[in-house]
Coordinates of C-alpha atoms and ligand atoms in Angstrom, one line a residue:
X1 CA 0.0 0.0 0.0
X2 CA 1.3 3.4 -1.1
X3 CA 0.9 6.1 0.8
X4 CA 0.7 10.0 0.6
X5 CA 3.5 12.5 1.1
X6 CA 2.0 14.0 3.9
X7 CA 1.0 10.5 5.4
X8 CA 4.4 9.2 5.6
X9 CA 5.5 12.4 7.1
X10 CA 3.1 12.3 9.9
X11 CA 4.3 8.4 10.5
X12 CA 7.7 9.5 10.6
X13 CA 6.8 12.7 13.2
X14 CA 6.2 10.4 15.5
X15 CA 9.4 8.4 15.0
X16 CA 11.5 11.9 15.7
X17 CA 12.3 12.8 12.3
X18 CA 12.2 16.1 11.5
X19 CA 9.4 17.0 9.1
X20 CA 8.5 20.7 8.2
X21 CA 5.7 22.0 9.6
X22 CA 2.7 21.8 6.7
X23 CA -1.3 21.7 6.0
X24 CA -3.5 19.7 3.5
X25 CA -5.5 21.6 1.2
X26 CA -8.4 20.6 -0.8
X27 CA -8.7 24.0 -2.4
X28 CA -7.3 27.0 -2.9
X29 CA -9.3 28.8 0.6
X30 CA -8.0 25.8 2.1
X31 CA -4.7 26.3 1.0
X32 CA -4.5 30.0 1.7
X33 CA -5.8 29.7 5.1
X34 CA -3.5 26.7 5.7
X35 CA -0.6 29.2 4.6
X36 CA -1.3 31.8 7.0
X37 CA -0.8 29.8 9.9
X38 CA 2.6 29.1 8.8
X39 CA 5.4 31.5 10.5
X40 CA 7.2 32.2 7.1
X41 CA 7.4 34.4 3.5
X42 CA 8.1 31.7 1.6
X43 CA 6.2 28.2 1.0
X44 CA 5.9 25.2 -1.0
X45 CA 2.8 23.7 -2.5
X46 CA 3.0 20.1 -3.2
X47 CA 0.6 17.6 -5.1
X48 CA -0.1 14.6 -3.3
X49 CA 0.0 11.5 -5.6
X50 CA 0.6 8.3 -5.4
X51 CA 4.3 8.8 -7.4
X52 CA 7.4 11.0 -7.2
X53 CA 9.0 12.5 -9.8
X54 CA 6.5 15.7 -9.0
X55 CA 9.3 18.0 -9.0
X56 CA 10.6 17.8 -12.5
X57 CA 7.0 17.4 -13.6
X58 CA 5.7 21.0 -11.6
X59 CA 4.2 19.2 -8.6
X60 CA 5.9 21.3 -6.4
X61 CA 5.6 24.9 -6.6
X62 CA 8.0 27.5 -4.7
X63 CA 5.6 30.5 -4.0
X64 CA 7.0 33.9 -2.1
X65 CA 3.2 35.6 -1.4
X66 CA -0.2 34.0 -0.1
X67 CA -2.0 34.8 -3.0
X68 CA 0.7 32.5 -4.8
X69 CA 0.2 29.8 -2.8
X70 CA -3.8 30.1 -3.8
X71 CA -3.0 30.3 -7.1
X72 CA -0.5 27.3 -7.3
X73 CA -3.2 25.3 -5.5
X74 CA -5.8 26.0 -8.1
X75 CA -3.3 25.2 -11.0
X76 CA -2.7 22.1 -9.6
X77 CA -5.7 20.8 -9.0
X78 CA -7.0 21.6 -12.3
X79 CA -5.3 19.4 -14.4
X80 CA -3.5 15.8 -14.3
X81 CA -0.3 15.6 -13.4
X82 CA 1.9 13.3 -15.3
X83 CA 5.5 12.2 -14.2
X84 CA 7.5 9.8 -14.9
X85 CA 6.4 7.8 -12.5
X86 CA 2.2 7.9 -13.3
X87 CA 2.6 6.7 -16.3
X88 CA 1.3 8.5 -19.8
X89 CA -2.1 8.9 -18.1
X90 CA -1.1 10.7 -15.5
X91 CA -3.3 11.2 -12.3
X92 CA -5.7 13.4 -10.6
X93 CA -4.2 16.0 -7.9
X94 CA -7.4 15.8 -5.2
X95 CA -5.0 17.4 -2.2
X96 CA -2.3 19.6 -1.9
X97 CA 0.3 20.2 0.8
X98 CA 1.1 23.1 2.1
X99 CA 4.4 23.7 3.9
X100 CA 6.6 26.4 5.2
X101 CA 9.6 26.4 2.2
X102 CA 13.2 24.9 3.7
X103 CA 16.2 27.1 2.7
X104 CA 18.1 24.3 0.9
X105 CA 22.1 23.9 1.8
X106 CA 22.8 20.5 0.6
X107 CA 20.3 17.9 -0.7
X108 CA 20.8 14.3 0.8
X109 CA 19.3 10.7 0.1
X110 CA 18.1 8.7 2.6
X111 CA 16.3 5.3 2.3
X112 CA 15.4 1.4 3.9
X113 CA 13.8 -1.0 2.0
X114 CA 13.8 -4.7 1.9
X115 CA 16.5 -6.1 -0.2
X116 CA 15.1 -9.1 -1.5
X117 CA 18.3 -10.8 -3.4
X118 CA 20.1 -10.9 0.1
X119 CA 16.9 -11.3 2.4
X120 CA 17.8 -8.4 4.2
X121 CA 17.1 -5.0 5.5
X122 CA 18.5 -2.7 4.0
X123 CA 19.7 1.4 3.8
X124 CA 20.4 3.2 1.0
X125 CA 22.5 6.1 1.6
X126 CA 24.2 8.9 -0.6
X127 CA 25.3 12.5 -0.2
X128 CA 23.9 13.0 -3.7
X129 CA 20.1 13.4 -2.9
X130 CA 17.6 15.6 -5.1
X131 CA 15.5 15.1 -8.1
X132 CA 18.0 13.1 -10.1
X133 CA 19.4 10.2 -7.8
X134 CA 16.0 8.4 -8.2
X135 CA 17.0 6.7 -11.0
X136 CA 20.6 5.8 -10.4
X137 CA 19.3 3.8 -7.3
X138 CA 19.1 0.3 -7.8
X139 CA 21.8 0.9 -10.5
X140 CA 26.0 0.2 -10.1
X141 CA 26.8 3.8 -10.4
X142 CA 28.5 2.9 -7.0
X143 CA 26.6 6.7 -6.0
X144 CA 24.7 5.2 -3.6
X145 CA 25.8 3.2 -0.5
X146 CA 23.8 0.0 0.5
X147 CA 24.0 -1.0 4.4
X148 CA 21.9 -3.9 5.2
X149 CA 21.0 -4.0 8.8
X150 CA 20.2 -6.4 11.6
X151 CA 16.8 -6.1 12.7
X152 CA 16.9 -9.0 14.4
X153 CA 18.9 -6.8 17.4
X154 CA 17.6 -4.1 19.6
X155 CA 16.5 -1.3 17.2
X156 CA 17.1 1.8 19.5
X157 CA 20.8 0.6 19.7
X158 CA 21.6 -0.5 16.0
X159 CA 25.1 0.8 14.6
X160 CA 24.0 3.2 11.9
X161 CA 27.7 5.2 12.1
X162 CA 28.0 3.3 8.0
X163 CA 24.7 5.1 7.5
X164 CA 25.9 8.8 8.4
X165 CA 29.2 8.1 6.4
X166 CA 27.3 7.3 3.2
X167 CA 25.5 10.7 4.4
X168 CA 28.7 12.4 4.2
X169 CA 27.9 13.8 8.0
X170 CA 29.6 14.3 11.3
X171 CA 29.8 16.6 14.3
X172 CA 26.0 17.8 15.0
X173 CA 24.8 17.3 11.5
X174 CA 26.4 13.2 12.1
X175 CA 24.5 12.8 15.2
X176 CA 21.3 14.1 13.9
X177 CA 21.4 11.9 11.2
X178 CA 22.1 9.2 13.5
X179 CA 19.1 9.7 15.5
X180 CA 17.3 10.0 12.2
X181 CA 18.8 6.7 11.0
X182 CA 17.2 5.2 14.0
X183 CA 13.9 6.4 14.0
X184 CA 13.8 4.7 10.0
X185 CA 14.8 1.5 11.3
X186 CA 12.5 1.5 13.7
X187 CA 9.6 2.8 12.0
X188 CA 10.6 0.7 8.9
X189 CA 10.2 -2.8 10.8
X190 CA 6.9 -1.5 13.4
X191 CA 5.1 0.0 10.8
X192 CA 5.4 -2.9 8.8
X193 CA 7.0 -0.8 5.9
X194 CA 8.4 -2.3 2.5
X195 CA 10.2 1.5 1.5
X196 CA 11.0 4.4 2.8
X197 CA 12.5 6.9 1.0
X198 CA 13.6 10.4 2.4
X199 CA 14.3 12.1 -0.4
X200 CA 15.6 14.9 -0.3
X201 CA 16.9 14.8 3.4
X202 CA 18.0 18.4 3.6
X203 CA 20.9 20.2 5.5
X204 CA 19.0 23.3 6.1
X205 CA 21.0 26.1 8.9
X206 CA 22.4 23.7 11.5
X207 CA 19.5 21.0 11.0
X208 CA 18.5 17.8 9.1
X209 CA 14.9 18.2 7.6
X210 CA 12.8 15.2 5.6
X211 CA 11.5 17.4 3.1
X212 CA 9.9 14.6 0.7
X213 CA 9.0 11.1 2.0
X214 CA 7.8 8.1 0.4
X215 CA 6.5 4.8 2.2
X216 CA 4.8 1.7 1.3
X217 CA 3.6 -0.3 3.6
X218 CA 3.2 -4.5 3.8
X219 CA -0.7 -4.7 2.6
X220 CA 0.0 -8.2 4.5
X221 CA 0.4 -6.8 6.9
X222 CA -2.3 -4.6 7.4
X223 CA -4.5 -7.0 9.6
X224 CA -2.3 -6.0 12.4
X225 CA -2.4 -2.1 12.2
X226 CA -5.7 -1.2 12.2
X227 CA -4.5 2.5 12.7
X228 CA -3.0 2.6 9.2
X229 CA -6.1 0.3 7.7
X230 CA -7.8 3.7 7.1
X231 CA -4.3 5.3 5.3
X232 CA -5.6 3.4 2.1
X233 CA -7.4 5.7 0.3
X234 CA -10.1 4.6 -2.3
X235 CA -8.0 5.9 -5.4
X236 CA -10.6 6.4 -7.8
X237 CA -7.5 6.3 -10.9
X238 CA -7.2 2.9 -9.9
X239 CA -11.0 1.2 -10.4
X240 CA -8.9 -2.0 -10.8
X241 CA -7.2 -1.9 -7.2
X242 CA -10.7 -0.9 -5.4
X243 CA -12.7 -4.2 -7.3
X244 CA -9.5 -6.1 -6.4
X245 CA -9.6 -5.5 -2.7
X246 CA -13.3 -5.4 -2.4
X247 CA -13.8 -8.5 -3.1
X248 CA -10.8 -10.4 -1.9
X249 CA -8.8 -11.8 -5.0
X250 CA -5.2 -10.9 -6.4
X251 CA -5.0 -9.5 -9.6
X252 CA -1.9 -8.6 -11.4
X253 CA -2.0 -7.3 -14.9
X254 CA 0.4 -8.4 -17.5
X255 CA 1.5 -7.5 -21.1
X256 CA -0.1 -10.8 -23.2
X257 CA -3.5 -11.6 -24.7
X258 CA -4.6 -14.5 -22.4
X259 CA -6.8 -13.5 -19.7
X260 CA -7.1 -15.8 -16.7
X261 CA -9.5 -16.7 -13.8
X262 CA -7.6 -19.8 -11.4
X263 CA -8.3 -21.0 -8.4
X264 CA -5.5 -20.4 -5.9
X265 CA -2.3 -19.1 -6.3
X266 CA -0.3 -22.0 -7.2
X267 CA -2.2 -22.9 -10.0
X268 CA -2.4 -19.7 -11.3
X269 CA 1.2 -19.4 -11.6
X270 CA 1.1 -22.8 -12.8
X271 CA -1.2 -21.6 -15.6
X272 CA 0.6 -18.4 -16.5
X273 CA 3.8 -20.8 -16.9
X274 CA 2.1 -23.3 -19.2
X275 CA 1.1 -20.4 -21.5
X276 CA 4.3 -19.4 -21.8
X277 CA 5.8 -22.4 -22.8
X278 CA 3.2 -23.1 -25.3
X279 CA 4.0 -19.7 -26.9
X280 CA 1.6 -17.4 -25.0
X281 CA 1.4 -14.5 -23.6
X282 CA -1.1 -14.3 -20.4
X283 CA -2.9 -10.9 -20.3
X284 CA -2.9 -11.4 -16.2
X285 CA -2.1 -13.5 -12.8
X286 CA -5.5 -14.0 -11.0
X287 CA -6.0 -16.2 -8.1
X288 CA -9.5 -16.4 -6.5
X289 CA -9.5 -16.7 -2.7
X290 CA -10.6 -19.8 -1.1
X291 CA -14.2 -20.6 -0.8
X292 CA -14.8 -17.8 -3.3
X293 CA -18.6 -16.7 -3.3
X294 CA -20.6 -16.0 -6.8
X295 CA -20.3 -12.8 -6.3
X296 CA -16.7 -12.6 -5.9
X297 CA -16.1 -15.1 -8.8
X298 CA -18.2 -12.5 -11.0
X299 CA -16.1 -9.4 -10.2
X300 CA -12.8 -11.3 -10.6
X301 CA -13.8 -12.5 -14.4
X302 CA -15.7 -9.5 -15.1
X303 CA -12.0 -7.7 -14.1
X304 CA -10.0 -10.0 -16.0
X305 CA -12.3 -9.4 -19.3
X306 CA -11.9 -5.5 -18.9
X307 CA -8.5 -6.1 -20.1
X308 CA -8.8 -4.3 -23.7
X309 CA -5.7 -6.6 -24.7
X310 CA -7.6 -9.8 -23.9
X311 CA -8.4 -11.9 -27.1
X312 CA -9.6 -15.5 -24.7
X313 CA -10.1 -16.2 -21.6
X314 CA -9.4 -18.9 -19.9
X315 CA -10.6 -20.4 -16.7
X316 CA -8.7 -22.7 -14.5
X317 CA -11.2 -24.5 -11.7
X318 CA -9.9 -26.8 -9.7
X319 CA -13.1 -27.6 -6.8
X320 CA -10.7 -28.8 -4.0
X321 CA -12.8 -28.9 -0.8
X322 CA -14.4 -25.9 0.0
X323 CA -14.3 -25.0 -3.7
X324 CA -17.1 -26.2 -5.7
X325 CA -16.8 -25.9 -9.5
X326 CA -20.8 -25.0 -10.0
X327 CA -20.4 -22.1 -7.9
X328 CA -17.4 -21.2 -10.1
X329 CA -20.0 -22.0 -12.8
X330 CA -22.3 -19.8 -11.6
X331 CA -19.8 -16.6 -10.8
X332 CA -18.9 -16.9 -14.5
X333 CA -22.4 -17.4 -15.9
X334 CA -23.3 -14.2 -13.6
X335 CA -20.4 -11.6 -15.0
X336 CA -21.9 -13.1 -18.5
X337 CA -25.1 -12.0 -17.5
X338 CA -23.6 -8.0 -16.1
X339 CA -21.2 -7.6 -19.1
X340 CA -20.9 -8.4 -23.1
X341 CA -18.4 -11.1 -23.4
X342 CA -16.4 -10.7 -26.9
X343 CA -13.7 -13.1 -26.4
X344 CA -14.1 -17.0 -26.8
X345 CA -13.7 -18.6 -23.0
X346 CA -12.3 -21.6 -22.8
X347 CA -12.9 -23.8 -19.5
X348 CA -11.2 -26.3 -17.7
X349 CA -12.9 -28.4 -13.9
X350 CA -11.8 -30.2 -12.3
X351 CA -12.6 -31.7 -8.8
X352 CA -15.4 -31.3 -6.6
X353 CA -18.7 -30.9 -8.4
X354 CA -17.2 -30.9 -11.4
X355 CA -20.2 -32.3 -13.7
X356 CA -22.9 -29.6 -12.1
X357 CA -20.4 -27.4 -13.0
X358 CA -20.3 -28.3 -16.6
X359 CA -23.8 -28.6 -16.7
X360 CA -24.6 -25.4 -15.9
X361 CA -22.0 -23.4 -18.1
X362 CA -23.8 -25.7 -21.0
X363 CA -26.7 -24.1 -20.2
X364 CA -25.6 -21.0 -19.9
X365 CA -25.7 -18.7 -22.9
X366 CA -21.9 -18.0 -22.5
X367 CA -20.5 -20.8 -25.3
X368 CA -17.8 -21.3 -23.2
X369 CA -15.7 -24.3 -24.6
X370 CA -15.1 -26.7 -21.6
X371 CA -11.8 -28.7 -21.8
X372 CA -11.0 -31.6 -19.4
X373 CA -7.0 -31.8 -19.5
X374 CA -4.9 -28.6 -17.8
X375 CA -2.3 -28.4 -20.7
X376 CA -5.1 -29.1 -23.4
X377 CA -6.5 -26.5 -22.0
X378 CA -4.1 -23.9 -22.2
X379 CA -3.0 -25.3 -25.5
X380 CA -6.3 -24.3 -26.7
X381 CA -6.0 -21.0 -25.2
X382 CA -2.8 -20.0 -27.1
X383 CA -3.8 -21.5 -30.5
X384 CA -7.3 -19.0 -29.9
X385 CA -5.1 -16.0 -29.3
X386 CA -3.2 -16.3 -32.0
X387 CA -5.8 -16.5 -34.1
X388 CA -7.1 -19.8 -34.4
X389 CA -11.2 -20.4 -33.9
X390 CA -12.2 -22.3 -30.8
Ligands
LIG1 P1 9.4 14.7 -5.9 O1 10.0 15.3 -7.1 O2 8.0 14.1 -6.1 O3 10.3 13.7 -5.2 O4 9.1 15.9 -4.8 P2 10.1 16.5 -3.7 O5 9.2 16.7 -2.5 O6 11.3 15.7 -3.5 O7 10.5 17.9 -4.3 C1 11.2 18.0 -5.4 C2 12.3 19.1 -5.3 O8 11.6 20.3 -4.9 C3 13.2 18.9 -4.1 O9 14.3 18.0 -4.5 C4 13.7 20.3 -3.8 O10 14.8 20.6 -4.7 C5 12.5 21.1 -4.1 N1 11.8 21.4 -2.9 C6 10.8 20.8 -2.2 N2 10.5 21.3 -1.1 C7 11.3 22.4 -1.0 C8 11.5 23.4 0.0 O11 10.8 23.5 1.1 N3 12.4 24.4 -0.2 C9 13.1 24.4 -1.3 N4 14.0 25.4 -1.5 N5 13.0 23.5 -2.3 C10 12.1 22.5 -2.1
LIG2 MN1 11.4 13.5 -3.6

């Protein structure tokens, strides 16, 4: 789960990282009245999306009067803002954050995430922060330092002294950033987090301040912060995610033709892998959750046939115990009934009620071509694609 700008900074407040002092705005009245209760001449209006890369794209303005700070709010909301992050599309600006504008000695970078090649926790750290580094990290330019840490030890008394020499620091400015390299640990492994990026961490006077901040956060993990549960915000970009996480299944879109509805996980990697040896492409990953209802079975199809790339569909029904393949049946039958199918559908049961299953997609008016055998199945699937007739 991704989560605002001025979210993560809040989170990270309460970890004793310095954050500037700012407002959310909804419009410009909002903004302007958030501005005057900031002690300063000088502010910074910033879009909140779900994606960086604002700054290069004019997501965050630099304003030196209130009526500035009113007008930068009402640009930004009126348009889309596309970086390089929100893809071609862009996305809506709803909110804006309104902050008292840091002077700006030295830009820094600043980040923990969860290295997976090593299995470890792990900082990223560079003296080169700013609008620019994004992209070199995760590359070998050697720019920025990575310092995987033990979080298996006591937290508050972790050695982070690599962490402020990848910083460049010492003196005050070292010990500041040690105490900031603490509180990320620590709010890294209680919040559950899967990144956090401080970027830029700025040397501003004699202190460090966290003038941007990312964080994304273990959706796991969520069952056991019910404080954050309410940090997800219906993103209505994203009618996908919402259907995805109303009703309980995964959903990952791909780049192929070959839409899928499976049953469990396993299998549905199992099925994504036979399509690609066969010579497919799979237009998604889609595993139902167990004991799936109609209903849930209807939005998870009708999901996977939104895909405009989608030239079959194929559906992978295994009824193991509490699974039953006619209430697959039915789920199917039902997003039939709410939507226009256009692409053949090719189905393969197996397992618990198997025949009632069958029997009711034959009667349904959804010509779905049932297949018995798993890799005839997908064999079909790929042949349909490309351009054969079921
Ligand atoms: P991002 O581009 O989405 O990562 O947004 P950031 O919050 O990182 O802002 C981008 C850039 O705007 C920063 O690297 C700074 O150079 C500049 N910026 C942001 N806030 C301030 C501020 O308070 N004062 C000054 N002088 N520059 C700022
Ligand atoms: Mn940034």
């Amino acid at each position: 789960m991704y989560i605002h700008e001025f979210q993560a900074k809040a989170l990270l407040a309460q970890y004793a990282i310095p954050v500037p002092e700012g407002c959310l705005a909804a419009d410009a009245d909002e903004a302007i009245a958030a501005a005057r209760t900031l002690d300063t001449d000088c502010w910074v209006v910033k879009a909140q999306i779900h994606a960086g890369g604002r700054g290069q794209a004019g997501g965050v303005r630099l304003v030196d009067s209130i009526e500035k700070v009113g007008k930068a709010t009402e640009r930004l909301l009126e348009e889309r803002l596309i970086t390089t992050q929100t893809g071609p599309e862009g996305m809506r600006v709803e909110r804006v954050l309104v902050e008292g504008a840091c002077e700006i000695e030295k830009e820094l970078y600043l980040g923990v995430l969860v290295d997976r090649a090593n299995a470890q926790v792990t900082f990223l750290a560079s003296p080169e922060g700013g609008m620019t580094i994004e992209a070199a990290v995760g590359t070998s330019t050697g720019q920025v330092a990575q310092i995987p840490i033990d979080i298996r030890h006591n937290l508050e008394r972790i050695d982070v002294t690599p962490v402020v020499s990848a910083l460049g620091l010492s003196g005050a400015l070292g010990s500041q950033a040690e105490s900031i390299a603490r509180g990320l640990a620590k709010a890294f492994v209680e919040l559950d987090a899967t990144l956090i990026e401080i970027n830029p961490l700025v040397v501003s006077g004699q202190r460090l301040v966290a003038i941007d901040a990312k964080m994304t956060l273990d959706d796991n993990a969520l069952a056991r912060h019910e404080d954050l549960q309410s940090l997800r915000e219906e993103d209505v970009t994203d009618p996908d995610r919402l259907e995805r996480e109303r009703h309980g299944y995964n959903y990952i879109r791909l780049d192929g033709d070959i839409a899928t509805v499976v049953t469990g996980a396993g299998l549905a990697l199992a099925t994504i892998d036979l399509i690609e040896l066969h010579g497919g492409r799979p237009a998604n990953f889609l595993d139902l959750p167990p004991a799936a209802t109609r209903v849930q079975i209807a939005a998870a199809t009708r999901q996977a046939l939104r895909n405009p790339k989608a030239r079959v569909l194929l559906i992978n029904a295994v009824g193991g115990g509490i699974t039953r393949c006619d209430v697959i049946a039915e789920g199917i039958a039902t997003a039939a009934r709410e939507m226009e199918v256009q692409v053949p559908v090719i189905v393969r049961f197996d397992g618990t009620s198997k025949e009632m299953g069958v029997m009711l997609l034959e009667n349904s008016r959804l010509g779905a071509t049932l297949v018995d055998d798993f890799s005839a199945a997908v064999r079909l699937a790929v042949q349909t694609a490309a351009g054969g007739t079921v």
